C-alpha atoms as one frame of an Amber mdcrd trajectory, in Angstrom:
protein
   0.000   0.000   0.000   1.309   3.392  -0.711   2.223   5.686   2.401  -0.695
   7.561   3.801  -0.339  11.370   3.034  -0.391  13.557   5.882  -3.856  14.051
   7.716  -4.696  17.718   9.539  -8.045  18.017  11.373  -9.040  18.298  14.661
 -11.160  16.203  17.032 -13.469  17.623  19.484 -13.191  15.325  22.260 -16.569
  16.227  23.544 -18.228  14.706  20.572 -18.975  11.370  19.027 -16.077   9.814
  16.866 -19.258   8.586  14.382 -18.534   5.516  12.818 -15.035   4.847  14.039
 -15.335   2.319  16.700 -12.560   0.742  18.936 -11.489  -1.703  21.559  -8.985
  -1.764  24.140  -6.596  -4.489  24.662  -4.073  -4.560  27.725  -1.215  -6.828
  27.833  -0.486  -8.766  30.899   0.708 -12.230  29.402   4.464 -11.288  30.003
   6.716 -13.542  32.610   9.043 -10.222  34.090  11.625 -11.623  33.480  13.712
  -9.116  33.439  11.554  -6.749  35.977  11.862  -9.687  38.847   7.839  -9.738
  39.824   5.007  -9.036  38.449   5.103  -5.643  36.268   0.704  -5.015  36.116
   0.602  -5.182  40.253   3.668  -2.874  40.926   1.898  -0.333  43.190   2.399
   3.283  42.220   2.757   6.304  44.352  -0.974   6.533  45.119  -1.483   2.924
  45.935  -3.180   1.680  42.753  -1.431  -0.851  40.777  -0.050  -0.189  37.515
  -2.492  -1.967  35.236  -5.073  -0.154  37.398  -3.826   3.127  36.646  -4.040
   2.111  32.506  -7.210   0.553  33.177  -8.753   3.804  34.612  -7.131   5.876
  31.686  -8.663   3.685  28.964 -11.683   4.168  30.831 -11.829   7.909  31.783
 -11.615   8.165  27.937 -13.672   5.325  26.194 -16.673   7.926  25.470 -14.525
  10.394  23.951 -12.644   7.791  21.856 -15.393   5.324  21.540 -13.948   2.394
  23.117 -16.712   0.354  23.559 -14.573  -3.075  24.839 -11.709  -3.605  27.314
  -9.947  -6.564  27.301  -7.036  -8.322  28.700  -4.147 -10.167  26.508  -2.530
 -13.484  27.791  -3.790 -15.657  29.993  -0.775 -17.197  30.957   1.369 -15.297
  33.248   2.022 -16.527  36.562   0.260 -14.549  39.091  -3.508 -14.370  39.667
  -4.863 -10.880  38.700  -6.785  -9.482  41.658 -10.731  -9.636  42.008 -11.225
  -6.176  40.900 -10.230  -7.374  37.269 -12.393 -10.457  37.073 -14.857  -8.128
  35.193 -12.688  -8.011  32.176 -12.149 -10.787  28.983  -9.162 -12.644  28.911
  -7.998 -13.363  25.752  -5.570 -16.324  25.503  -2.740 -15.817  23.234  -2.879
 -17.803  20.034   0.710 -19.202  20.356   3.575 -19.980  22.921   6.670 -17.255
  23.369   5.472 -15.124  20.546   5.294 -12.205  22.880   3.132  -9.274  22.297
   2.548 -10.270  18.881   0.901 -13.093  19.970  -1.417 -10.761  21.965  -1.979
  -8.522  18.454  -3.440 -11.336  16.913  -5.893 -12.118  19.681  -7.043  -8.625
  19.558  -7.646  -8.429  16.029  -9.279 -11.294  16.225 -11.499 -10.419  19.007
 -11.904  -6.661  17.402 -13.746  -7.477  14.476 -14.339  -4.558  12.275 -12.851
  -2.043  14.922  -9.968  -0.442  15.640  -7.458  -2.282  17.955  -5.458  -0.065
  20.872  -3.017  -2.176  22.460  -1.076  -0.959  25.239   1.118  -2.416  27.627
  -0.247  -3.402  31.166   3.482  -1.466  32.825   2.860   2.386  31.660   2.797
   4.303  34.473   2.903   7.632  32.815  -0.081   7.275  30.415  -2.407   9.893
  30.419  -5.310  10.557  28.282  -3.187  13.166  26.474  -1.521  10.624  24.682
  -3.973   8.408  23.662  -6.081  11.457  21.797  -3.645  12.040  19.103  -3.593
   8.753  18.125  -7.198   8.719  17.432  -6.845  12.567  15.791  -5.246  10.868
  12.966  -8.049   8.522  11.777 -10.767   9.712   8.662 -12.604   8.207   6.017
 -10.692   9.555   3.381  -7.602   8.497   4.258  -6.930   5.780   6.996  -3.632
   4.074   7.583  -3.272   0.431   9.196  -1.582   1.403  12.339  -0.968   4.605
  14.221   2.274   4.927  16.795   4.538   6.969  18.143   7.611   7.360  16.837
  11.085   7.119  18.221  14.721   8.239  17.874  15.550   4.638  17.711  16.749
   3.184  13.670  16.580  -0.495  14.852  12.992   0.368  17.065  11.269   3.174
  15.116   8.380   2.834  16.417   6.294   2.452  19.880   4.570  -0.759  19.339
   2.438  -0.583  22.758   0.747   2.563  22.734  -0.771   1.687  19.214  -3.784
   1.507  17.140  -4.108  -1.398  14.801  -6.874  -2.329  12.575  -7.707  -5.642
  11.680  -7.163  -5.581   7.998  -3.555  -6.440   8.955  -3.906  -9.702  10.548
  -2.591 -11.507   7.467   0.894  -9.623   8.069   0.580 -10.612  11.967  -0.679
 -14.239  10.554   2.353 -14.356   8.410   4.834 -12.977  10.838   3.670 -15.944
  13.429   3.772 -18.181  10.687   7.368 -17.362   9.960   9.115 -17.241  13.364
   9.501 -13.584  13.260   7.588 -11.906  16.244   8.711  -8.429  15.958   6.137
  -6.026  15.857   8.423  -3.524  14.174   8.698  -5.898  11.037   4.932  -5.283
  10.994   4.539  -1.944  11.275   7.267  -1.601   8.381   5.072  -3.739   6.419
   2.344  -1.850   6.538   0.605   1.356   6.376   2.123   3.207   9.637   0.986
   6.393  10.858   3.977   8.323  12.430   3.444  10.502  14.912   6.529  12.707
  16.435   6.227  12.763  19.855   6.355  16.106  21.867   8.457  16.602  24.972
């Protein structure tokens, strides 16, 4: 596909998004490895855990961004989740140490005809701030696959969890799992991509 031109309107937050639609996916499948203990129930500052804090975010906005779903991604990490998030889907990934691609392709899946947001369950600084020009950058005149942030980074352009997706690439995702390749960069380099340059 060719590379989407560059789109300038505004959203007003306080109204309807119309016919774009979207649902929420949080990942939480991850071992923490590296982290030492479970990364969704360190406690911030204020006492809530971390995947409580991006729960309430995705929340505080789903009107204004028309998230109509919230679901979780993995259901194979090895802590128990506390009751508060019982309420919530959890989506199994579809295969073994594929990561957060793995998780992609259950959202997708589960999404339907909507737009996918996936974020990771261990962002602590996510505000609604940055999840609105994500969604400023969809129209009906010209959509691209995926919209991320962009980094400083030649080998990791992109922010890969703090992303919209839409479904029409899970071929590329099916592919990617297919092939042994499970970086979600590859993806969003084989697709449509949406760049946005963060602020400070």
């Amino acid at each position: 596909r060719p590379p989407t031109r560059n789109l300038r309107f505004a959203v007003d937050w306080g109204q309807s998004m119309g016919a774009v639609r979207c649902v929420a996916g949080v990942l939480i499948g991850g071992k923490s490895a590296r982290f030492g203990r479970p990364k969704a129930l360190e406690p911030l500052p204020d006492g809530r855990t971390v995947i409580a804090h991006v729960l309430g975010v995705i929340k505080s906005c789903s009107d204004a961004l028309c998230i109509d779903d919230v679901v979780l991604l993995g259901t194979g990490q090895a802590y128990k989740l506390p009751p508060e998030f019982a309420g919530h889907t959890q989506l199994a990934d579809c295969a073994k140490g594929a990561g957060p691609l793995a998780g992609l392709h259950s959202l997708l899946t589960h999404a339907g005809d909507r737009w996918a947001l996936m974020l990771a369950c261990d962002l602590p600084l996510i505000q609604e701030t940055l999840l609105q020009p994500l969604f400023s950058m969809l129209s009906k005149e010209d959509s691209p696959d995926v919209v991320a942030y962009q980094t400083d980074l030649k080998r990791r352009p992109f922010f890969t969890c703090c992303t919209l997706y839409h479904p029409r690439i899970l071929p590329f995702v099916e592919q990617s799992l297919d092939s042994g390749d499970y970086r979600l960069q590859s993806i969003l380099r084989a697709v449509a991509t949406k760049a946005i340059q963060p602020s400070p």
